[in-house]
CHARMM-style PDB file with segment names, atoms N, HN, CA, C and O in Angstrom:
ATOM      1  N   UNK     1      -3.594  11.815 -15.699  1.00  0.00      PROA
ATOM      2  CA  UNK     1      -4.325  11.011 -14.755  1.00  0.00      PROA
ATOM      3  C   UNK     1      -3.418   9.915 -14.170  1.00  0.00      PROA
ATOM      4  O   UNK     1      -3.245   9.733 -12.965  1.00  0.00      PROA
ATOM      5  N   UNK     2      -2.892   9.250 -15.106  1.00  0.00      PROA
ATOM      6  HN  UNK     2      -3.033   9.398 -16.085  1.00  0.00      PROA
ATOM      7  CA  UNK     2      -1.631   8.343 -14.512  1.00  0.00      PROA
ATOM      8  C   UNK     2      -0.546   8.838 -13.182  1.00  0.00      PROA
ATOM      9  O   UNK     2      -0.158   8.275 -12.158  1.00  0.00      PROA
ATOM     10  N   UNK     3      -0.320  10.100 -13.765  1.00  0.00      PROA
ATOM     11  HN  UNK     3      -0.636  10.557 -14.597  1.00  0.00      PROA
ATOM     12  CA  UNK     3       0.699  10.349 -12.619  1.00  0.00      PROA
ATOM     13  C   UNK     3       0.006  10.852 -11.473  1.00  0.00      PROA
ATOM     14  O   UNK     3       0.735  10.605 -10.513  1.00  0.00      PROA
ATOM     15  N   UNK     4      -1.199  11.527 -11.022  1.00  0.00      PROA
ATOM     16  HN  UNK     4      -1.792  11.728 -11.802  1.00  0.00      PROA
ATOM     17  CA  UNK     4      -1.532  11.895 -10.327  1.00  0.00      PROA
ATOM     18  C   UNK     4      -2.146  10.203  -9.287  1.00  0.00      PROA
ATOM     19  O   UNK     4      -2.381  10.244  -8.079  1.00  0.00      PROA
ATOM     20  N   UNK     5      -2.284   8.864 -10.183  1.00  0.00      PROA
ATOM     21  HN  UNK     5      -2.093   8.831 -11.164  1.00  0.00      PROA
ATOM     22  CA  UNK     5      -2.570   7.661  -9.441  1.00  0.00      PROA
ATOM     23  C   UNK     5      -1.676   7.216  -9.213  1.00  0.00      PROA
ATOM     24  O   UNK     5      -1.794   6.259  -8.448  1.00  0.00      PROA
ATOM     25  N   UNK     6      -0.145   7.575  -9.698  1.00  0.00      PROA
ATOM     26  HN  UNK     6      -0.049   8.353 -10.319  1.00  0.00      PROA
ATOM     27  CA  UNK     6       0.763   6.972  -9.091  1.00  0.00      PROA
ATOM     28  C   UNK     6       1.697   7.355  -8.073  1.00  0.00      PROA
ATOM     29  O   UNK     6       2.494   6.707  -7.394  1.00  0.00      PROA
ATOM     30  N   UNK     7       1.241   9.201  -8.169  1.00  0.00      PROA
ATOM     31  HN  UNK     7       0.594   9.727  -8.720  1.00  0.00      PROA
ATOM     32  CA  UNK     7       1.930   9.890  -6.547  1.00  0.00      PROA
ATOM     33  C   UNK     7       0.670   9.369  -5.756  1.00  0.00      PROA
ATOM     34  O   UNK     7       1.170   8.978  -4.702  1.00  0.00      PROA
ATOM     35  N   UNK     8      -0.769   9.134  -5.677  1.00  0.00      PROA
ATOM     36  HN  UNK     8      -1.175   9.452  -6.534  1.00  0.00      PROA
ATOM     37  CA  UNK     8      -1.103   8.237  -4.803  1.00  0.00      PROA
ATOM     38  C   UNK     8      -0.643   6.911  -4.222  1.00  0.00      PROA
ATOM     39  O   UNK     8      -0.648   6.638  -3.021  1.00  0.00      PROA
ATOM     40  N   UNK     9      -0.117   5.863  -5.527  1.00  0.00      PROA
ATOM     41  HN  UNK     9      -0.113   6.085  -6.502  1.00  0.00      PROA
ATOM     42  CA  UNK     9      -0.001   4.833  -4.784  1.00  0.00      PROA
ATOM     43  C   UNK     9       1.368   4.958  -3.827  1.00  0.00      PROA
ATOM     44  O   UNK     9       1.620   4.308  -2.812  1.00  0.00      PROA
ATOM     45  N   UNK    10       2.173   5.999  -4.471  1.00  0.00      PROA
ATOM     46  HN  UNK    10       1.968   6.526  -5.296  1.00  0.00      PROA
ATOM     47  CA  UNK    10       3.428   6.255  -4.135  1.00  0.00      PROA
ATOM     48  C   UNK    10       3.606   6.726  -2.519  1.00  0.00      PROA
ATOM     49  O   UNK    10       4.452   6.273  -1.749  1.00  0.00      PROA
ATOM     50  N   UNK    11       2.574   7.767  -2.202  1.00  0.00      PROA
ATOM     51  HN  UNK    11       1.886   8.135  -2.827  1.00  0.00      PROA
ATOM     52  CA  UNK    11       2.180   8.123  -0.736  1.00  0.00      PROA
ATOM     53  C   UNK    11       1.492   6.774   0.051  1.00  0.00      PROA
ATOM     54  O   UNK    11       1.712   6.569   1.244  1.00  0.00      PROA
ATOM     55  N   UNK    12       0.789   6.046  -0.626  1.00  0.00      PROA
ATOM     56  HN  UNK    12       0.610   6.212  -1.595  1.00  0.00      PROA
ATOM     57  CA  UNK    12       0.232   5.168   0.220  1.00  0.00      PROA
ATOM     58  C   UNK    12       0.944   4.092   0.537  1.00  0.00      PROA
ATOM     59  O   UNK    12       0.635   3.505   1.574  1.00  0.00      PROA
ATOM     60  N   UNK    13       1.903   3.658  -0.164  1.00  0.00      PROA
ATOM     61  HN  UNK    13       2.154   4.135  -1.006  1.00  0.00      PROA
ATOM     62  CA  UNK    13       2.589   2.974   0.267  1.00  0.00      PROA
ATOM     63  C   UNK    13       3.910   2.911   0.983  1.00  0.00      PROA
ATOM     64  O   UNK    13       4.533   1.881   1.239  1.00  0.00      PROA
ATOM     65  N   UNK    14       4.315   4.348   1.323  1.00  0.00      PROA
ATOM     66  HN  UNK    14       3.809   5.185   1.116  1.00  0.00      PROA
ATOM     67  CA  UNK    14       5.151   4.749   1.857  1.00  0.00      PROA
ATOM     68  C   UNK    14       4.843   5.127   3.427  1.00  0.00      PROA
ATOM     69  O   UNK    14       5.653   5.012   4.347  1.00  0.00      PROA
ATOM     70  N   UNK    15       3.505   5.599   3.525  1.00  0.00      PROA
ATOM     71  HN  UNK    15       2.848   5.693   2.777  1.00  0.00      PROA
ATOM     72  CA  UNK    15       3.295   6.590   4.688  1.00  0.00      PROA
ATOM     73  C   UNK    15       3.073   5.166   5.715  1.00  0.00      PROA
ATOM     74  O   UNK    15       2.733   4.051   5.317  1.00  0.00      PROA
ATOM     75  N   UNK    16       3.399   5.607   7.255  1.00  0.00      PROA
ATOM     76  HN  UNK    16       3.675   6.512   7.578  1.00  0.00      PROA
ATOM     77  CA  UNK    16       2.923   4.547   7.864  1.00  0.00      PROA
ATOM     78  C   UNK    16       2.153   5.413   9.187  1.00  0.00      PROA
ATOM     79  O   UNK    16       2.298   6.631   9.290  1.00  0.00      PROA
ATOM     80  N   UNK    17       1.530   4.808   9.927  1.00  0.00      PROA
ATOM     81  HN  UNK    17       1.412   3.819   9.843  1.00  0.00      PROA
ATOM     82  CA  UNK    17       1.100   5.461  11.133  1.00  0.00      PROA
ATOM     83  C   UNK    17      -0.613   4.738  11.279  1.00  0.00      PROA
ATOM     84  O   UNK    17      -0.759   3.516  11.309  1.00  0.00      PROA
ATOM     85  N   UNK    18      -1.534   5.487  11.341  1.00  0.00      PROA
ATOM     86  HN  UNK    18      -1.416   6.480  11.317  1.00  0.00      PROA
ATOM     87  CA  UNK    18      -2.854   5.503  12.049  1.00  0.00      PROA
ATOM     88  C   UNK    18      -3.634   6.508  11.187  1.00  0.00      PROA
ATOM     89  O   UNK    18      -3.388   7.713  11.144  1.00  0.00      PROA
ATOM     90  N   UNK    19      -4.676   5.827  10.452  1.00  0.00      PROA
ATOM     91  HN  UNK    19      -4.875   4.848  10.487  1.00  0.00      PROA
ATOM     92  CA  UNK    19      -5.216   6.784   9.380  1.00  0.00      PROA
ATOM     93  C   UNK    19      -6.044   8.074  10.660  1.00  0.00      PROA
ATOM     94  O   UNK    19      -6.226   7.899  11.865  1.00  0.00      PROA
ATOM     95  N   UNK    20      -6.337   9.112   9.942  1.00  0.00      PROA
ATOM     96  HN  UNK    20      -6.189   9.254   8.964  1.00  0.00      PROA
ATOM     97  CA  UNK    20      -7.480  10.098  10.581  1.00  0.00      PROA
ATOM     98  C   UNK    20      -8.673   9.395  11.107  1.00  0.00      PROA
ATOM     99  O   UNK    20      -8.997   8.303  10.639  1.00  0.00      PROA
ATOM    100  N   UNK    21      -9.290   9.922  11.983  1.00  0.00      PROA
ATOM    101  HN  UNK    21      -9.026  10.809  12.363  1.00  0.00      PROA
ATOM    102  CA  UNK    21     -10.257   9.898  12.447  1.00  0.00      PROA
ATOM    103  C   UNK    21     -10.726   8.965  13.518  1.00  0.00      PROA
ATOM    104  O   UNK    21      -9.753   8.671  14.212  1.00  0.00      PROA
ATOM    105  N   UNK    22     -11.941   8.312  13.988  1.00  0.00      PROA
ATOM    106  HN  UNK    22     -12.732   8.550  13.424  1.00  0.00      PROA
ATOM    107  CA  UNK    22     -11.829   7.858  15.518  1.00  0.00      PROA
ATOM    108  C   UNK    22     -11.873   6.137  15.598  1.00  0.00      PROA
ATOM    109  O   UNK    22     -12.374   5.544  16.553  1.00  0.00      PROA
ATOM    110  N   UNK    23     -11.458   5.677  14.805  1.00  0.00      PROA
ATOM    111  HN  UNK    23     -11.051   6.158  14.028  1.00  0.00      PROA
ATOM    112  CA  UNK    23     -11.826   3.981  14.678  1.00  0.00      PROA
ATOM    113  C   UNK    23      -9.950   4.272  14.908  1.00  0.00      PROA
ATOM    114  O   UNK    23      -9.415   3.570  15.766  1.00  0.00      PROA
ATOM    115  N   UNK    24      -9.295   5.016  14.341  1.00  0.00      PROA
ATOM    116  HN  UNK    24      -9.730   5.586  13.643  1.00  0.00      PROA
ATOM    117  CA  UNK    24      -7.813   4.581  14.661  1.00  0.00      PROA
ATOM    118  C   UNK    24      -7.104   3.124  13.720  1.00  0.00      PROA
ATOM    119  O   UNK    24      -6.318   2.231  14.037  1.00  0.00      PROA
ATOM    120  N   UNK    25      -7.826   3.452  12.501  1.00  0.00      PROA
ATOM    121  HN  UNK    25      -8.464   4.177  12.244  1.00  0.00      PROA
ATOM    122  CA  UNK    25      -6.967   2.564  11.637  1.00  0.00      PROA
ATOM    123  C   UNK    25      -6.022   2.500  11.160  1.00  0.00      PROA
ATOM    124  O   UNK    25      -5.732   3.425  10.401  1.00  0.00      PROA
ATOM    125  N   UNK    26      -4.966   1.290  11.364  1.00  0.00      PROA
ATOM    126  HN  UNK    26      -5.202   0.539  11.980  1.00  0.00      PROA
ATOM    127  CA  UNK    26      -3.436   1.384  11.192  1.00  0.00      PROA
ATOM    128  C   UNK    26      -3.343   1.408   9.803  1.00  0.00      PROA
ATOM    129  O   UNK    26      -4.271   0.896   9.176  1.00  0.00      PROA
ATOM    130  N   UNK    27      -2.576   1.813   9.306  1.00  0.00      PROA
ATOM    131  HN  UNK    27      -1.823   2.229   9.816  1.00  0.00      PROA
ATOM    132  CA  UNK    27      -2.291   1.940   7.773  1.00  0.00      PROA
ATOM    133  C   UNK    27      -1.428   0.662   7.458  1.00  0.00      PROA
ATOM    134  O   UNK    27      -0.405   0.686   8.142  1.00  0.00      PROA
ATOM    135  N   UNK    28      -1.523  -0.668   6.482  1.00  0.00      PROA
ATOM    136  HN  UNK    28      -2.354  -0.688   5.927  1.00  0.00      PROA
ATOM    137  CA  UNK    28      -1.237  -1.077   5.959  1.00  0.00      PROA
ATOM    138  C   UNK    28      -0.156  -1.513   5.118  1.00  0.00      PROA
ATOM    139  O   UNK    28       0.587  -2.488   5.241  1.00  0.00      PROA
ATOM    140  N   UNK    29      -0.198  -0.681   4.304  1.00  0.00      PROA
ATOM    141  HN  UNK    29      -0.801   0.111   4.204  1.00  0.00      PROA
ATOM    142  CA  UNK    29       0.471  -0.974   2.438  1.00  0.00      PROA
ATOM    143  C   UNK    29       2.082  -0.738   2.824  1.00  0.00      PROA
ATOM    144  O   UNK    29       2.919  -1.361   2.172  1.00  0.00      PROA
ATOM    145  N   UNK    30       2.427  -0.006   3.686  1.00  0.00      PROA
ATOM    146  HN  UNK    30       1.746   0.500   4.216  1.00  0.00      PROA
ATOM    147  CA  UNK    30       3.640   0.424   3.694  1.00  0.00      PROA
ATOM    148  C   UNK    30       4.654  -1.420   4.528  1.00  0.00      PROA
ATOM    149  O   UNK    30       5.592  -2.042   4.029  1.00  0.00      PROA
ATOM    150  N   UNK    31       4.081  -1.630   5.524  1.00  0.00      PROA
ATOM    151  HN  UNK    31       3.319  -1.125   5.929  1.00  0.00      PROA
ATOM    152  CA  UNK    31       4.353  -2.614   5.937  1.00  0.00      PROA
ATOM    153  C   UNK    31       4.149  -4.035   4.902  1.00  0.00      PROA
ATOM    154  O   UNK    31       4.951  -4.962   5.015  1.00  0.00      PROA
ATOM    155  N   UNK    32       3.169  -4.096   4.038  1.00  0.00      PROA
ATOM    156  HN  UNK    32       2.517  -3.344   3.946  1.00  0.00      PROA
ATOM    157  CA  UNK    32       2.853  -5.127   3.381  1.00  0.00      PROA
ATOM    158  C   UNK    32       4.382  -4.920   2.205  1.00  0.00      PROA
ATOM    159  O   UNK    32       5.334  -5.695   2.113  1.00  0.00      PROA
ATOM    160  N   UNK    33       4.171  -3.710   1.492  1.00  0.00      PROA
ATOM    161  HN  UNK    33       3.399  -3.080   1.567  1.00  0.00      PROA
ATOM    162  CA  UNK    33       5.517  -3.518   0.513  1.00  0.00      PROA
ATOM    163  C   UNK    33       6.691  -4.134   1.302  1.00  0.00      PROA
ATOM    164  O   UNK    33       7.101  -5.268   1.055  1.00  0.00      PROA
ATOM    165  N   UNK    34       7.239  -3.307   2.304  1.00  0.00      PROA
ATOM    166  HN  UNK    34       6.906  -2.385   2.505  1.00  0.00      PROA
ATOM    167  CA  UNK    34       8.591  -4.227   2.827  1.00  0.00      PROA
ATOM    168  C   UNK    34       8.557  -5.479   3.175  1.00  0.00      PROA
ATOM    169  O   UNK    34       9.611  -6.077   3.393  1.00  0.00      PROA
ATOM    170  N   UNK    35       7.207  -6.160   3.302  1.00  0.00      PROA
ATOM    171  HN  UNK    35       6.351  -5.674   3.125  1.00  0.00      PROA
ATOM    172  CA  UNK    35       7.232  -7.753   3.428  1.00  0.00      PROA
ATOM    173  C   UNK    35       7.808  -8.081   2.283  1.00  0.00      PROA
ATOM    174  O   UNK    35       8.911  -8.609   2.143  1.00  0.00      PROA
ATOM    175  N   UNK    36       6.644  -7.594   1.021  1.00  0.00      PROA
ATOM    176  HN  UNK    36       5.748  -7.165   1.135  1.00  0.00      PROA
ATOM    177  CA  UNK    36       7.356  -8.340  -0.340  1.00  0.00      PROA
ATOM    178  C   UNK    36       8.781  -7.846  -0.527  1.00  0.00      PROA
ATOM    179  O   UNK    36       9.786  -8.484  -0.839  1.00  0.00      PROA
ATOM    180  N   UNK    37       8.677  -6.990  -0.350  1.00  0.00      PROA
ATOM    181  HN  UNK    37       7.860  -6.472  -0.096  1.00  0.00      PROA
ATOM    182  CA  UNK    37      10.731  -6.595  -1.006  1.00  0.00      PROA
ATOM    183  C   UNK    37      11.788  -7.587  -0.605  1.00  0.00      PROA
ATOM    184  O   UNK    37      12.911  -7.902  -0.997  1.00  0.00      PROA
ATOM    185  N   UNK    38      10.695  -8.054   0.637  1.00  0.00      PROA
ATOM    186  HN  UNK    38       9.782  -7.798   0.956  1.00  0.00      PROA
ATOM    187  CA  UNK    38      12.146  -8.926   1.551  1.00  0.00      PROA
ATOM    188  C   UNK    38      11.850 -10.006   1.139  1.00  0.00      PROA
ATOM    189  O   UNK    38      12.830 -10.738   1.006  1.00  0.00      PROA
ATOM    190  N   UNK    39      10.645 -10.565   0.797  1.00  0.00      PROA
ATOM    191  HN  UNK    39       9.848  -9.970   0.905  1.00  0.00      PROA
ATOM    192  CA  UNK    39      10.337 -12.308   0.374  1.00  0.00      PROA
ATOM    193  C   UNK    39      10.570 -12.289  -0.893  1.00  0.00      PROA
ATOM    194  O   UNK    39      10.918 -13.350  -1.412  1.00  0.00      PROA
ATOM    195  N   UNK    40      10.459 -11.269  -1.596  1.00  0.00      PROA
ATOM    196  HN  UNK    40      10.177 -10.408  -1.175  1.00  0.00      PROA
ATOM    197  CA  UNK    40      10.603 -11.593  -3.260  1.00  0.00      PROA
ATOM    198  C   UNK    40      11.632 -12.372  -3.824  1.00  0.00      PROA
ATOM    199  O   UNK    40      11.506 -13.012  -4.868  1.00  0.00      PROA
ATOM    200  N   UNK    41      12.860 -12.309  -2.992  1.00  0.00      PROA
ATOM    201  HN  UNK    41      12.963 -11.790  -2.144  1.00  0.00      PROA
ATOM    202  CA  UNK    41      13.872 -12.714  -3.334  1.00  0.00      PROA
ATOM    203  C   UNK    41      14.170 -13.755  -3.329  1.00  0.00      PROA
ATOM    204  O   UNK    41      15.023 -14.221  -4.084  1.00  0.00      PROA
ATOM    205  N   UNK    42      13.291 -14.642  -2.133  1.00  0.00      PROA
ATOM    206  HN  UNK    42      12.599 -14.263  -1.519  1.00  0.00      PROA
ATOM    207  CA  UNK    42      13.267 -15.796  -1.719  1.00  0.00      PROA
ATOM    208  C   UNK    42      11.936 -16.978  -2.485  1.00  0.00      PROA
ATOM    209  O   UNK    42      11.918 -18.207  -2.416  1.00  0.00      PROA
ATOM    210  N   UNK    43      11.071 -16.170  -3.087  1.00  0.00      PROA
ATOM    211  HN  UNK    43      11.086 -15.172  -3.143  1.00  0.00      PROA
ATOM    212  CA  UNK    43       9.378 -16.648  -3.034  1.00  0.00      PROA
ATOM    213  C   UNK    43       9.669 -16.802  -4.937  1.00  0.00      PROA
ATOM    214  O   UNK    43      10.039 -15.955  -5.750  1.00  0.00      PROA
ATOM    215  N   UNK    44       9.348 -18.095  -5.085  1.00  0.00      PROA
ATOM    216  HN  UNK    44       9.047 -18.783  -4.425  1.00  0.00      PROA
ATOM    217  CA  UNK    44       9.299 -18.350  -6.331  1.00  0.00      PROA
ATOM    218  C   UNK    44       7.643 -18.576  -7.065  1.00  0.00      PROA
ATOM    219  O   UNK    44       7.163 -18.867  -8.161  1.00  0.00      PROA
ATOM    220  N   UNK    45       7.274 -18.301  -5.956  1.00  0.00      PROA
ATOM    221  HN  UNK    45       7.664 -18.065  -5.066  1.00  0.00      PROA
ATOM    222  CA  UNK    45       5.452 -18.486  -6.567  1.00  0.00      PROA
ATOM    223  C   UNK    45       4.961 -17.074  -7.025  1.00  0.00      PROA
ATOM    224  O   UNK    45       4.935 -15.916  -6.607  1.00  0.00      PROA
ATOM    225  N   UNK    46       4.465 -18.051  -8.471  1.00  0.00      PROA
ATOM    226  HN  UNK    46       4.486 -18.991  -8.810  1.00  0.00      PROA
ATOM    227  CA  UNK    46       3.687 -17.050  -9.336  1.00  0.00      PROA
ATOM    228  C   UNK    46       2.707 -16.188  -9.194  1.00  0.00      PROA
ATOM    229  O   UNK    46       2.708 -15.150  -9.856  1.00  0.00      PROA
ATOM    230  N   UNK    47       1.892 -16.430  -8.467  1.00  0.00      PROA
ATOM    231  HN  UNK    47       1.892 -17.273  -7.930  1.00  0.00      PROA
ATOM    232  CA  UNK    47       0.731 -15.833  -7.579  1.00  0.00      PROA
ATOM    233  C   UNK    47       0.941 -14.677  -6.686  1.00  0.00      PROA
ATOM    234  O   UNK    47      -0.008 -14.097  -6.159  1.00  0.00      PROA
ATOM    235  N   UNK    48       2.676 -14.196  -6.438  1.00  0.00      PROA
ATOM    236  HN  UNK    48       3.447 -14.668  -6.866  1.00  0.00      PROA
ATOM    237  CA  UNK    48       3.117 -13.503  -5.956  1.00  0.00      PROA
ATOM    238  C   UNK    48       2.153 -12.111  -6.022  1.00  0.00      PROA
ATOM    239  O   UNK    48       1.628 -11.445  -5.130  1.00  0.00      PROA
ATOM    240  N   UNK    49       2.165 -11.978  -7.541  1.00  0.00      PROA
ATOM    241  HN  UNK    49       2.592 -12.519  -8.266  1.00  0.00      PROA
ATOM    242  CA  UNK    49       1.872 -10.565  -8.066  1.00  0.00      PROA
ATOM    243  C   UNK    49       0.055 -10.095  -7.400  1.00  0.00      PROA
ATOM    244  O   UNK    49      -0.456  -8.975  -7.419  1.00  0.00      PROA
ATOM    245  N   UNK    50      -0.459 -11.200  -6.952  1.00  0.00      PROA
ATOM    246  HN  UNK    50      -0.044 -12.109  -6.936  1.00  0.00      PROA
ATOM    247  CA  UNK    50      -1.532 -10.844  -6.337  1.00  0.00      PROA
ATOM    248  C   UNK    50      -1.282 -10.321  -5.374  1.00  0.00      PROA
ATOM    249  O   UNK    50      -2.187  -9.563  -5.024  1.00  0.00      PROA
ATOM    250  N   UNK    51      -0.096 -10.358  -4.450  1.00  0.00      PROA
ATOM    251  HN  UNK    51       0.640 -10.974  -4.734  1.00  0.00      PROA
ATOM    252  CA  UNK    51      -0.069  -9.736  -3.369  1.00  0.00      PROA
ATOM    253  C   UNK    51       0.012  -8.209  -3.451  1.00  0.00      PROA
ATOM    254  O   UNK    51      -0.387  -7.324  -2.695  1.00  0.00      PROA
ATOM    255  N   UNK    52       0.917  -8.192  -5.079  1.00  0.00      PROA
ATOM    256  HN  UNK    52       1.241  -8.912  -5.693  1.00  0.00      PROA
ATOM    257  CA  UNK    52       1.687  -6.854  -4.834  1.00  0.00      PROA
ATOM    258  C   UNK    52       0.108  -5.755  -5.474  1.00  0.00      PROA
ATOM    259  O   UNK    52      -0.231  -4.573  -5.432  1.00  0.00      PROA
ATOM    260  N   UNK    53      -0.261  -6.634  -5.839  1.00  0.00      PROA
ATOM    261  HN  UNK    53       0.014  -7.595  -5.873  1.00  0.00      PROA
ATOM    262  CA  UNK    53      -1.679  -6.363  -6.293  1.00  0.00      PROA
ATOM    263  C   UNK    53      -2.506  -5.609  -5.141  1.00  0.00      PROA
ATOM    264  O   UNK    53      -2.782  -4.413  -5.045  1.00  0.00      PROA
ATOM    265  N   UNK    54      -2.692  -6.263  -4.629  1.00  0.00      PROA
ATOM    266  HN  UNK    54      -2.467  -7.234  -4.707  1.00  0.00      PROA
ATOM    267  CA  UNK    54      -3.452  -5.839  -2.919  1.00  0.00      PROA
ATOM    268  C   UNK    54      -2.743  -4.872  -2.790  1.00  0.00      PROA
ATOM    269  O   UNK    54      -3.225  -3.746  -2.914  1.00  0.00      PROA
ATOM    270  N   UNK    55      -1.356  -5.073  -2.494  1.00  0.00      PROA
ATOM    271  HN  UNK    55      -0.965  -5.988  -2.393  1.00  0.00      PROA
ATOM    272  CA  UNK    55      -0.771  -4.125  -1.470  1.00  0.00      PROA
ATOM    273  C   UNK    55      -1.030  -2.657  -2.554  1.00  0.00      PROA
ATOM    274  O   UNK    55      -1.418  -1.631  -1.995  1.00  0.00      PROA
ATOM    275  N   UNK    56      -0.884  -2.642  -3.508  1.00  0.00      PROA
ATOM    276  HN  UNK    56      -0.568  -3.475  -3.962  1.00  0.00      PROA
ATOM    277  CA  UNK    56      -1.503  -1.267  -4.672  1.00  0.00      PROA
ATOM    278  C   UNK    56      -2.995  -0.677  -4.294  1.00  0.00      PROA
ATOM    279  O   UNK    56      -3.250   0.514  -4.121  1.00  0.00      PROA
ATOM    280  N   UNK    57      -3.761  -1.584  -4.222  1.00  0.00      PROA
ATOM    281  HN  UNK    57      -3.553  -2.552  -4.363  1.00  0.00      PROA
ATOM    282  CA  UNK    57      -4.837  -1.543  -3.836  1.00  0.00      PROA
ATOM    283  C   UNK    57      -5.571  -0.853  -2.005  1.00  0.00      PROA
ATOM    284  O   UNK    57      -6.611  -0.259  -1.720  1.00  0.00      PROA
ATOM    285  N   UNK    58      -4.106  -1.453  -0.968  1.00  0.00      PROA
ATOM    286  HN  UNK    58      -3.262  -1.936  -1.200  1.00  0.00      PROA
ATOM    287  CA  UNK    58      -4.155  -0.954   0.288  1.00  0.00      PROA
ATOM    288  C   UNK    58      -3.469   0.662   0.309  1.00  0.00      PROA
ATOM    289  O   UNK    58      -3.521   1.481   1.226  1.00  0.00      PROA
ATOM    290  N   UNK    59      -2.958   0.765  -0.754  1.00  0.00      PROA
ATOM    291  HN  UNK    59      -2.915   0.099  -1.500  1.00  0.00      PROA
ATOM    292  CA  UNK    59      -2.462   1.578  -0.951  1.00  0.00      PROA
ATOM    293  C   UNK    59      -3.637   2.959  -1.224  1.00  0.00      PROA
ATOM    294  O   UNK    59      -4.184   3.582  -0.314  1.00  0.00      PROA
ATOM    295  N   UNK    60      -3.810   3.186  -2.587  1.00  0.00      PROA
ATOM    296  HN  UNK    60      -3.366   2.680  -3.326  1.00  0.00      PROA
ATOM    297  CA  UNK    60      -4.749   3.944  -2.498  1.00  0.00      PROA
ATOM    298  C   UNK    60      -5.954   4.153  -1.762  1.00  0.00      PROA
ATOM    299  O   UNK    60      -6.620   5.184  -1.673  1.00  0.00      PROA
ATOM    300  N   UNK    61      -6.167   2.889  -1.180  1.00  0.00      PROA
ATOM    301  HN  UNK    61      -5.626   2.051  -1.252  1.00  0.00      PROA
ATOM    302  CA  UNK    61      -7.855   3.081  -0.480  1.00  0.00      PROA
ATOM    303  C   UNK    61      -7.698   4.011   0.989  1.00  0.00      PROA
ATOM    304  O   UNK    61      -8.594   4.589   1.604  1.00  0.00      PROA
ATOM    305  N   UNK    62      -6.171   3.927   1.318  1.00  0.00      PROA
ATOM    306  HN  UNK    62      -5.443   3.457   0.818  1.00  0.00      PROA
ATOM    307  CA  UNK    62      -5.581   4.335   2.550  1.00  0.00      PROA
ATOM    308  C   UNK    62      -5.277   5.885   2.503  1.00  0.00      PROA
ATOM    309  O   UNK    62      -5.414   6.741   3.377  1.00  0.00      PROA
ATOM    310  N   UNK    63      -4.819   5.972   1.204  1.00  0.00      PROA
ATOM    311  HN  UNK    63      -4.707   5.277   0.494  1.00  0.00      PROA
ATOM    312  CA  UNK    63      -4.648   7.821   0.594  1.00  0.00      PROA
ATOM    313  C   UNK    63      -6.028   8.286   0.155  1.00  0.00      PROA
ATOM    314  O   UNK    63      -6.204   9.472  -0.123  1.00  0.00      PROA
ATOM    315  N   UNK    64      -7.059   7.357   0.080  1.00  0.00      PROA
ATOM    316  HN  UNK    64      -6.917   6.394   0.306  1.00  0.00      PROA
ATOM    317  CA  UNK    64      -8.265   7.806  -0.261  1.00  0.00      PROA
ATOM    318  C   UNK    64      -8.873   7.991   1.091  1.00  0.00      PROA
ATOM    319  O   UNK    64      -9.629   8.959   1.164  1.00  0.00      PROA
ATOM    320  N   UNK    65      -8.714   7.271   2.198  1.00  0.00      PROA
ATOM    321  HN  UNK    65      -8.100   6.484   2.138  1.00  0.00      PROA
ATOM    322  CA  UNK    65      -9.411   7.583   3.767  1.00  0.00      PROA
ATOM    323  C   UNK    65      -8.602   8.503   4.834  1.00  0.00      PROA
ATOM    324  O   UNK    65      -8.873   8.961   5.944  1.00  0.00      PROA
ATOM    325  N   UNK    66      -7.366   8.560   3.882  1.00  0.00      PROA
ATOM    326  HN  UNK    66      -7.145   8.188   2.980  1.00  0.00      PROA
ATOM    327  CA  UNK    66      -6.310  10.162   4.776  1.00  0.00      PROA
ATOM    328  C   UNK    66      -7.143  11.454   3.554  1.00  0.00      PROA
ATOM    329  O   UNK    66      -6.529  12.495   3.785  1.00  0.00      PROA
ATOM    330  N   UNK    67      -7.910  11.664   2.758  1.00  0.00      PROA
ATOM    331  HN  UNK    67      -8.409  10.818   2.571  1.00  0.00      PROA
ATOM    332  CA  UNK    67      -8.402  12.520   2.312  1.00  0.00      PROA
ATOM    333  C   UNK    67      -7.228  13.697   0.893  1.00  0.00      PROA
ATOM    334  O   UNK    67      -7.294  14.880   0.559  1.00  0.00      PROA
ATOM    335  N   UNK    68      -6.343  12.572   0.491  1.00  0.00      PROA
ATOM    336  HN  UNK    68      -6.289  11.611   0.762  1.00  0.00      PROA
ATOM    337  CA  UNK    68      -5.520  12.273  -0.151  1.00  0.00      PROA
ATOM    338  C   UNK    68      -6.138  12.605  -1.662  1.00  0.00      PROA
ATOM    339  O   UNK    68      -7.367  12.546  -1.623  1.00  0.00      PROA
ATOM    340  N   UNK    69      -5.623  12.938  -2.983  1.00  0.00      PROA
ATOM    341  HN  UNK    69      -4.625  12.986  -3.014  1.00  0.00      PROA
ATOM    342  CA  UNK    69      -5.935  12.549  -3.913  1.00  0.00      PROA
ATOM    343  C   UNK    69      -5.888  10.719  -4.501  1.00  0.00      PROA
ATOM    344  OT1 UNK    69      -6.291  10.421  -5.626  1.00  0.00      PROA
TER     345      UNK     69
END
């Protein structure tokens, strides 16, 4: 079960574009990850991990509305 949630978060946070269907929602997580990669280095606040939190979270909900495992 683990690995099958983590080639999800793994697709969701990689893929970028415009989810399926007719509202035309931009996909997220992929853009949010390269924010943190690039601020991490710089960002000494602890609270960080909430972001990376979300962005896990934008992640799957995004492989869950592309019809994704």
């Amino acid at each position: 079960m683990w690995r099958t949630m983590r080639e999800c978060m793994d697709r969701g946070m990689n893929e970028e574009g415009i989810l399926p269907g007719p509202l035309r929602v931009p996909r997220r997580a992929a853009a949010l990850r390269q924010q943190l990669l690039t601020s991490e280095k710089t960002t000494n606040d602890p609270m960080s991990v909430v972001d990376w939190v979300n962005m896990f979270a934008f992640a799957v909900n995004e492989e869950n509305a592309a019809g994704g495992r």
